[in-house]
Amino acid sequence: MTRPIIVFDLDGTLIDTAPDLLDSLNHSLAASKLAAVDEAGFKRFVGHGGRVMIERAHAAQQRSLDVAEHDRLLKLFLDHYTDNIPGKSRPYPGVIEAIARFEKAGYLLAVCTNKYEANSLALIDALGLTSHFAAIAGQDTFAFRKPDPRHLIETINLAGGDPHRALMVGDSQTDIDTAKAAGIPVVAVDFGYTDRHVREFEPSAVISHFNALTVDLAERLIHAAGH
């Protein structure tokens, strides 16, 4: 029998990457002679990726942005981010203990993220976590990405897991919608990068700390999914 599996989103779920992504955003904005953004006000956009962050920053300062300039700033953003991995990014409190808990219980672990695969691998490796994951799939790993449920299903298959004994953990509507479309229960963390409370998207459960992500909770949710 294949082992049960927990699939994690990356940014805003496993790892707090906001400080580095905002640093890279401000680096790109400086090239366009825009003021730096306020971390508190802009953190909610981090989960949407660099292109959206650049777009929102220009809109907030009432500056127009054509396609060529958008592309130029995105390249500056990505180059700066890549060159500084892992920067200030760190696992959220309780992540390391949760990983150990589920490994001891015989679960496979995987990452399914809309971050580019190379950046995801580099970040996870720089933090010394690579060996814990049976698969790490980014937005360009397959020909589709979240919220397409195939991104999650194929990540599970790549890890050698069983989609019928799986749980997703994420921080956004995208993660929740992906899991629901795949018929997989989903736990939402409420400390990630979203401008609305994750409860509004009706996940299977909401947690405020990884200490609450227990093996018992996972098994109850997987069982309740009816697989």
PDB file of C-alpha atoms in Angstrom:
ATOM      1  CA  MET A   1       0.000   0.000   0.000  1.00  0.00           C
ATOM      2  CA  THR A   2       1.304   3.464  -0.882  1.00  0.00           C
ATOM      3  CA  ARG A   3       2.018   5.761   2.033  1.00  0.00           C
ATOM      4  CA  PRO A   4      -0.189   8.701   3.031  1.00  0.00           C
ATOM      5  CA  ILE A   5       1.128  12.092   2.016  1.00  0.00           C
ATOM      6  CA  ILE A   6       0.982  15.715   3.096  1.00  0.00           C
ATOM      7  CA  VAL A   7       1.573  18.291   0.370  1.00  0.00           C
ATOM      8  CA  PHE A   8       2.577  21.785   1.468  1.00  0.00           C
ATOM      9  CA  ASP A   9       2.458  25.104  -0.301  1.00  0.00           C
ATOM     10  CA  LEU A  10       5.768  26.940   0.182  1.00  0.00           C
ATOM     11  CA  ASP A  11       5.630  30.755   0.527  1.00  0.00           C
ATOM     12  CA  GLY A  12       3.371  31.837   3.385  1.00  0.00           C
ATOM     13  CA  THR A  13       2.846  28.235   4.484  1.00  0.00           C
ATOM     14  CA  LEU A  14       6.110  26.442   5.211  1.00  0.00           C
ATOM     15  CA  ILE A  15       8.476  29.380   4.831  1.00  0.00           C
ATOM     16  CA  ASP A  16       8.084  33.073   5.631  1.00  0.00           C
ATOM     17  CA  THR A  17       9.601  34.542   2.469  1.00  0.00           C
ATOM     18  CA  ALA A  18       7.866  37.933   2.619  1.00  0.00           C
ATOM     19  CA  PRO A  19      10.909  39.924   3.837  1.00  0.00           C
ATOM     20  CA  ASP A  20      13.008  38.792   0.873  1.00  0.00           C
ATOM     21  CA  LEU A  21      10.257  39.131  -1.722  1.00  0.00           C
ATOM     22  CA  LEU A  22       9.513  42.659  -0.509  1.00  0.00           C
ATOM     23  CA  ASP A  23      13.229  43.506  -0.593  1.00  0.00           C
ATOM     24  CA  SER A  24      13.340  42.326  -4.201  1.00  0.00           C
ATOM     25  CA  LEU A  25      10.199  44.310  -5.023  1.00  0.00           C
ATOM     26  CA  ASN A  26      11.748  47.467  -3.594  1.00  0.00           C
ATOM     27  CA  HIS A  27      14.956  46.790  -5.529  1.00  0.00           C
ATOM     28  CA  SER A  28      12.959  46.695  -8.776  1.00  0.00           C
ATOM     29  CA  LEU A  29      10.886  49.753  -7.851  1.00  0.00           C
ATOM     30  CA  ALA A  30      14.041  51.792  -7.209  1.00  0.00           C
ATOM     31  CA  ALA A  31      14.998  51.174 -10.853  1.00  0.00           C
ATOM     32  CA  SER A  32      11.693  52.778 -11.820  1.00  0.00           C
ATOM     33  CA  LYS A  33      12.247  55.647  -9.344  1.00  0.00           C
ATOM     34  CA  LEU A  34       9.267  54.610  -7.233  1.00  0.00           C
ATOM     35  CA  ALA A  35       9.144  54.793  -3.456  1.00  0.00           C
ATOM     36  CA  ALA A  36       9.644  51.620  -1.439  1.00  0.00           C
ATOM     37  CA  VAL A  37       6.449  49.854  -0.370  1.00  0.00           C
ATOM     38  CA  ASP A  38       5.306  49.473   3.225  1.00  0.00           C
ATOM     39  CA  GLU A  39       5.745  45.868   4.388  1.00  0.00           C
ATOM     40  CA  ALA A  40       2.620  45.847   6.552  1.00  0.00           C
ATOM     41  CA  GLY A  41       0.430  47.128   3.759  1.00  0.00           C
ATOM     42  CA  PHE A  42       1.937  45.042   0.970  1.00  0.00           C
ATOM     43  CA  LYS A  43       2.474  41.652   2.613  1.00  0.00           C
ATOM     44  CA  ARG A  44      -0.957  40.461   1.487  1.00  0.00           C
ATOM     45  CA  PHE A  45       0.137  40.688  -2.164  1.00  0.00           C
ATOM     46  CA  VAL A  46       3.256  38.549  -1.731  1.00  0.00           C
ATOM     47  CA  GLY A  47       1.426  35.336  -2.565  1.00  0.00           C
ATOM     48  CA  HIS A  48       0.417  36.672  -5.975  1.00  0.00           C
ATOM     49  CA  GLY A  49       3.989  36.725  -7.306  1.00  0.00           C
ATOM     50  CA  GLY A  50       6.390  39.362  -8.526  1.00  0.00           C
ATOM     51  CA  ARG A  51       4.466  40.518 -11.582  1.00  0.00           C
ATOM     52  CA  VAL A  52       1.340  41.327  -9.578  1.00  0.00           C
ATOM     53  CA  MET A  53       3.367  42.941  -6.789  1.00  0.00           C
ATOM     54  CA  ILE A  54       5.059  45.279  -9.276  1.00  0.00           C
ATOM     55  CA  GLU A  55       1.697  46.102 -10.861  1.00  0.00           C
ATOM     56  CA  ARG A  56       0.073  46.869  -7.487  1.00  0.00           C
ATOM     57  CA  ALA A  57       2.986  49.038  -6.397  1.00  0.00           C
ATOM     58  CA  HIS A  58       2.716  51.155  -9.539  1.00  0.00           C
ATOM     59  CA  ALA A  59      -1.051  51.471  -9.158  1.00  0.00           C
ATOM     60  CA  ALA A  60      -0.670  52.517  -5.505  1.00  0.00           C
ATOM     61  CA  GLN A  61       1.660  55.330  -6.571  1.00  0.00           C
ATOM     62  CA  GLN A  62      -0.501  56.205  -9.584  1.00  0.00           C
ATOM     63  CA  ARG A  63       2.226  55.381 -12.051  1.00  0.00           C
ATOM     64  CA  SER A  64       1.564  53.840 -15.462  1.00  0.00           C
ATOM     65  CA  LEU A  65       3.371  50.653 -16.448  1.00  0.00           C
ATOM     66  CA  ASP A  66       3.750  49.399 -20.005  1.00  0.00           C
ATOM     67  CA  VAL A  67       4.496  45.786 -20.898  1.00  0.00           C
ATOM     68  CA  ALA A  68       8.191  46.289 -21.684  1.00  0.00           C
ATOM     69  CA  GLU A  69       8.832  48.108 -18.414  1.00  0.00           C
ATOM     70  CA  HIS A  70       6.831  45.508 -16.507  1.00  0.00           C
ATOM     71  CA  ASP A  71       8.982  42.748 -18.005  1.00  0.00           C
ATOM     72  CA  ARG A  72      12.204  44.649 -17.253  1.00  0.00           C
ATOM     73  CA  LEU A  73      11.253  45.197 -13.609  1.00  0.00           C
ATOM     74  CA  LEU A  74      10.152  41.596 -13.198  1.00  0.00           C
ATOM     75  CA  LYS A  75      13.561  40.412 -14.399  1.00  0.00           C
ATOM     76  CA  LEU A  76      15.252  42.750 -11.897  1.00  0.00           C
ATOM     77  CA  PHE A  77      12.948  41.407  -9.179  1.00  0.00           C
ATOM     78  CA  LEU A  78      13.644  37.739  -9.999  1.00  0.00           C
ATOM     79  CA  ASP A  79      17.401  38.219 -10.408  1.00  0.00           C
ATOM     80  CA  HIS A  80      17.645  40.031  -7.074  1.00  0.00           C
ATOM     81  CA  TYR A  81      15.546  37.396  -5.323  1.00  0.00           C
ATOM     82  CA  THR A  82      17.497  34.482  -6.827  1.00  0.00           C
ATOM     83  CA  ASP A  83      20.868  36.017  -6.000  1.00  0.00           C
ATOM     84  CA  ASN A  84      19.941  36.458  -2.331  1.00  0.00           C
ATOM     85  CA  ILE A  85      18.347  33.088  -1.459  1.00  0.00           C
ATOM     86  CA  PRO A  86      17.732  32.256   1.397  1.00  0.00           C
ATOM     87  CA  GLY A  87      18.158  35.815   2.708  1.00  0.00           C
ATOM     88  CA  LYS A  88      15.904  36.389   5.724  1.00  0.00           C
ATOM     89  CA  SER A  89      13.483  33.569   4.816  1.00  0.00           C
ATOM     90  CA  ARG A  90      12.920  31.035   7.582  1.00  0.00           C
ATOM     91  CA  PRO A  91      10.504  28.171   8.321  1.00  0.00           C
ATOM     92  CA  TYR A  92       7.482  29.224  10.363  1.00  0.00           C
ATOM     93  CA  PRO A  93       7.445  28.226  14.049  1.00  0.00           C
ATOM     94  CA  GLY A  94       6.612  24.544  14.469  1.00  0.00           C
ATOM     95  CA  VAL A  95       7.404  23.523  10.876  1.00  0.00           C
ATOM     96  CA  ILE A  96      10.486  21.448  11.722  1.00  0.00           C
ATOM     97  CA  GLU A  97       8.645  19.652  14.520  1.00  0.00           C
ATOM     98  CA  ALA A  98       5.624  18.975  12.270  1.00  0.00           C
ATOM     99  CA  ILE A  99       7.874  17.490   9.584  1.00  0.00           C
ATOM    100  CA  ALA A 100       9.439  15.170  12.160  1.00  0.00           C
ATOM    101  CA  ARG A 101       6.019  14.195  13.510  1.00  0.00           C
ATOM    102  CA  PHE A 102       4.668  13.125  10.139  1.00  0.00           C
ATOM    103  CA  GLU A 103       7.860  11.383   9.055  1.00  0.00           C
ATOM    104  CA  LYS A 104       7.735   9.332  12.245  1.00  0.00           C
ATOM    105  CA  ALA A 105       4.105   8.430  11.447  1.00  0.00           C
ATOM    106  CA  GLY A 106       5.156   7.138   8.014  1.00  0.00           C
ATOM    107  CA  TYR A 107       3.855   9.988   5.867  1.00  0.00           C
ATOM    108  CA  LEU A 108       5.481  11.149   2.661  1.00  0.00           C
ATOM    109  CA  LEU A 109       5.975  14.921   2.392  1.00  0.00           C
ATOM    110  CA  ALA A 110       5.938  17.051  -0.749  1.00  0.00           C
ATOM    111  CA  VAL A 111       5.812  20.690  -1.863  1.00  0.00           C
ATOM    112  CA  CYS A 112       3.421  22.045  -4.505  1.00  0.00           C
ATOM    113  CA  THR A 113       4.038  25.732  -5.144  1.00  0.00           C
ATOM    114  CA  ASN A 114       3.499  28.386  -7.804  1.00  0.00           C
ATOM    115  CA  LYS A 115       7.038  29.608  -7.127  1.00  0.00           C
ATOM    116  CA  TYR A 116       9.462  28.703  -9.916  1.00  0.00           C
ATOM    117  CA  GLU A 117      10.891  25.225  -9.411  1.00  0.00           C
ATOM    118  CA  ALA A 118      14.547  26.358  -9.427  1.00  0.00           C
ATOM    119  CA  ASN A 119      13.904  29.007  -6.765  1.00  0.00           C
ATOM    120  CA  SER A 120      11.879  26.543  -4.697  1.00  0.00           C
ATOM    121  CA  LEU A 121      14.654  23.942  -4.802  1.00  0.00           C
ATOM    122  CA  ALA A 122      17.299  26.554  -3.994  1.00  0.00           C
ATOM    123  CA  LEU A 123      15.361  27.925  -1.025  1.00  0.00           C
ATOM    124  CA  ILE A 124      14.493  24.549   0.478  1.00  0.00           C
ATOM    125  CA  ASP A 125      18.065  23.349   0.000  1.00  0.00           C
ATOM    126  CA  ALA A 126      19.574  26.507   1.526  1.00  0.00           C
ATOM    127  CA  LEU A 127      17.438  25.933   4.615  1.00  0.00           C
ATOM    128  CA  GLY A 128      18.590  22.312   4.865  1.00  0.00           C
ATOM    129  CA  LEU A 129      15.158  20.782   4.278  1.00  0.00           C
ATOM    130  CA  THR A 130      15.502  19.037   0.897  1.00  0.00           C
ATOM    131  CA  SER A 131      15.906  15.519   2.275  1.00  0.00           C
ATOM    132  CA  HIS A 132      12.473  15.643   3.900  1.00  0.00           C
ATOM    133  CA  PHE A 133      10.511  15.987   0.651  1.00  0.00           C
ATOM    134  CA  ALA A 134       9.786  13.207  -1.806  1.00  0.00           C
ATOM    135  CA  ALA A 135       8.865  15.790  -4.475  1.00  0.00           C
ATOM    136  CA  ILE A 136       9.148  19.555  -4.906  1.00  0.00           C
ATOM    137  CA  ALA A 137       7.001  20.835  -7.782  1.00  0.00           C
ATOM    138  CA  GLY A 138       6.979  24.468  -8.887  1.00  0.00           C
ATOM    139  CA  GLN A 139       4.850  26.460 -11.304  1.00  0.00           C
ATOM    140  CA  ASP A 140       6.981  25.316 -14.258  1.00  0.00           C
ATOM    141  CA  THR A 141       7.426  21.651 -13.254  1.00  0.00           C
ATOM    142  CA  PHE A 142       4.381  20.612 -15.273  1.00  0.00           C
ATOM    143  CA  ALA A 143       2.398  22.213 -18.098  1.00  0.00           C
ATOM    144  CA  PHE A 144      -0.175  23.425 -15.538  1.00  0.00           C
ATOM    145  CA  ARG A 145      -0.128  25.107 -12.135  1.00  0.00           C
ATOM    146  CA  LYS A 146      -2.418  25.730  -9.181  1.00  0.00           C
ATOM    147  CA  PRO A 147      -5.384  26.186  -9.079  1.00  0.00           C
ATOM    148  CA  ASP A 148      -5.383  23.436 -11.732  1.00  0.00           C
ATOM    149  CA  PRO A 149      -5.899  20.300  -9.602  1.00  0.00           C
ATOM    150  CA  ARG A 150      -3.522  18.354 -11.841  1.00  0.00           C
ATOM    151  CA  HIS A 151      -0.625  20.290 -10.305  1.00  0.00           C
ATOM    152  CA  LEU A 152      -1.449  18.793  -6.911  1.00  0.00           C
ATOM    153  CA  ILE A 153      -2.286  15.314  -8.220  1.00  0.00           C
ATOM    154  CA  GLU A 154       0.897  15.082 -10.296  1.00  0.00           C
ATOM    155  CA  THR A 155       2.986  16.295  -7.349  1.00  0.00           C
ATOM    156  CA  ILE A 156       1.529  13.443  -5.287  1.00  0.00           C
ATOM    157  CA  ASN A 157       2.242  10.971  -8.085  1.00  0.00           C
ATOM    158  CA  LEU A 158       5.807  12.296  -8.447  1.00  0.00           C
ATOM    159  CA  ALA A 159       6.342  11.730  -4.720  1.00  0.00           C
ATOM    160  CA  GLY A 160       5.011   8.177  -4.931  1.00  0.00           C
ATOM    161  CA  GLY A 161       2.037   9.008  -2.736  1.00  0.00           C
ATOM    162  CA  ASP A 162      -1.628   8.081  -2.862  1.00  0.00           C
ATOM    163  CA  PRO A 163      -4.085  10.867  -3.876  1.00  0.00           C
ATOM    164  CA  HIS A 164      -6.755   8.995  -1.892  1.00  0.00           C
ATOM    165  CA  ARG A 165      -4.657   9.277   1.290  1.00  0.00           C
ATOM    166  CA  ALA A 166      -3.508  12.860   0.876  1.00  0.00           C
ATOM    167  CA  LEU A 167      -3.813  16.197   2.649  1.00  0.00           C
ATOM    168  CA  MET A 168      -2.951  19.672   1.327  1.00  0.00           C
ATOM    169  CA  VAL A 169      -1.679  22.475   3.592  1.00  0.00           C
ATOM    170  CA  GLY A 170      -1.733  26.030   2.238  1.00  0.00           C
ATOM    171  CA  ASP A 171      -2.353  29.688   2.997  1.00  0.00           C
ATOM    172  CA  SER A 172      -4.469  30.982   0.117  1.00  0.00           C
ATOM    173  CA  GLN A 173      -7.661  30.661  -1.871  1.00  0.00           C
ATOM    174  CA  THR A 174      -5.561  29.176  -4.681  1.00  0.00           C
ATOM    175  CA  ASP A 175      -4.383  26.330  -2.437  1.00  0.00           C
ATOM    176  CA  ILE A 176      -7.860  25.680  -1.088  1.00  0.00           C
ATOM    177  CA  ASP A 177      -9.506  25.739  -4.527  1.00  0.00           C
ATOM    178  CA  THR A 178      -6.817  23.411  -5.910  1.00  0.00           C
ATOM    179  CA  ALA A 179      -7.307  20.833  -3.170  1.00  0.00           C
ATOM    180  CA  LYS A 180     -11.101  20.964  -3.418  1.00  0.00           C
ATOM    181  CA  ALA A 181     -10.971  20.464  -7.189  1.00  0.00           C
ATOM    182  CA  ALA A 182      -8.696  17.476  -6.640  1.00  0.00           C
ATOM    183  CA  GLY A 183     -11.048  16.011  -4.010  1.00  0.00           C
ATOM    184  CA  ILE A 184      -8.360  16.306  -1.340  1.00  0.00           C
ATOM    185  CA  PRO A 185      -8.935  17.758   2.163  1.00  0.00           C
ATOM    186  CA  VAL A 186      -7.063  20.976   2.901  1.00  0.00           C
ATOM    187  CA  VAL A 187      -5.783  22.638   6.062  1.00  0.00           C
ATOM    188  CA  ALA A 188      -5.325  26.409   5.799  1.00  0.00           C
ATOM    189  CA  VAL A 189      -2.832  28.327   7.923  1.00  0.00           C
ATOM    190  CA  ASP A 190      -4.126  31.754   8.914  1.00  0.00           C
ATOM    191  CA  PHE A 191      -0.754  33.521   9.055  1.00  0.00           C
ATOM    192  CA  GLY A 192       0.135  33.490   5.359  1.00  0.00           C
ATOM    193  CA  TYR A 193      -0.167  35.914   2.469  1.00  0.00           C
ATOM    194  CA  THR A 194      -3.792  36.648   1.673  1.00  0.00           C
ATOM    195  CA  ASP A 195      -5.955  39.758   1.811  1.00  0.00           C
ATOM    196  CA  ARG A 196      -8.985  37.818   3.090  1.00  0.00           C
ATOM    197  CA  HIS A 197      -9.188  35.411   6.003  1.00  0.00           C
ATOM    198  CA  VAL A 198      -8.731  31.850   4.785  1.00  0.00           C
ATOM    199  CA  ARG A 199     -11.880  30.791   6.623  1.00  0.00           C
ATOM    200  CA  GLU A 200     -13.882  32.567   3.906  1.00  0.00           C
ATOM    201  CA  PHE A 201     -12.681  29.986   1.375  1.00  0.00           C
ATOM    202  CA  GLU A 202     -14.027  27.084   3.467  1.00  0.00           C
ATOM    203  CA  PRO A 203     -11.019  24.800   3.927  1.00  0.00           C
ATOM    204  CA  SER A 204     -11.400  21.526   5.798  1.00  0.00           C
ATOM    205  CA  ALA A 205      -9.685  23.073   8.846  1.00  0.00           C
ATOM    206  CA  VAL A 206      -7.846  26.252   9.857  1.00  0.00           C
ATOM    207  CA  ILE A 207      -4.757  26.352  12.075  1.00  0.00           C
ATOM    208  CA  SER A 208      -2.839  29.274  13.587  1.00  0.00           C
ATOM    209  CA  HIS A 209       0.363  27.371  14.430  1.00  0.00           C
ATOM    210  CA  PHE A 210       1.996  24.215  13.102  1.00  0.00           C
ATOM    211  CA  ASN A 211       1.660  22.659  16.561  1.00  0.00           C
ATOM    212  CA  ALA A 212      -2.013  22.194  15.630  1.00  0.00           C
ATOM    213  CA  LEU A 213      -1.122  20.149  12.533  1.00  0.00           C
ATOM    214  CA  THR A 214      -1.249  16.767  14.212  1.00  0.00           C
ATOM    215  CA  VAL A 215      -1.246  13.279  12.764  1.00  0.00           C
ATOM    216  CA  ASP A 216      -4.662  12.760  14.360  1.00  0.00           C
ATOM    217  CA  LEU A 217      -6.074  15.815  12.543  1.00  0.00           C
ATOM    218  CA  ALA A 218      -4.651  14.643   9.220  1.00  0.00           C
ATOM    219  CA  GLU A 219      -6.055  11.149   9.592  1.00  0.00           C
ATOM    220  CA  ARG A 220      -9.477  12.440  10.607  1.00  0.00           C
ATOM    221  CA  LEU A 221      -9.645  14.769   7.589  1.00  0.00           C
ATOM    222  CA  ILE A 222      -8.465  12.100   5.151  1.00  0.00           C
ATOM    223  CA  HIS A 223     -10.992   9.646   6.581  1.00  0.00           C
ATOM    224  CA  ALA A 224     -13.796  12.242   6.458  1.00  0.00           C
ATOM    225  CA  ALA A 225     -13.041  12.865   2.764  1.00  0.00           C
ATOM    226  CA  GLY A 226     -14.475   9.420   2.184  1.00  0.00           C
ATOM    227  CA  HIS A 227     -11.559   7.855   0.346  1.00  0.00           C
TER     228      HIS A 227
END
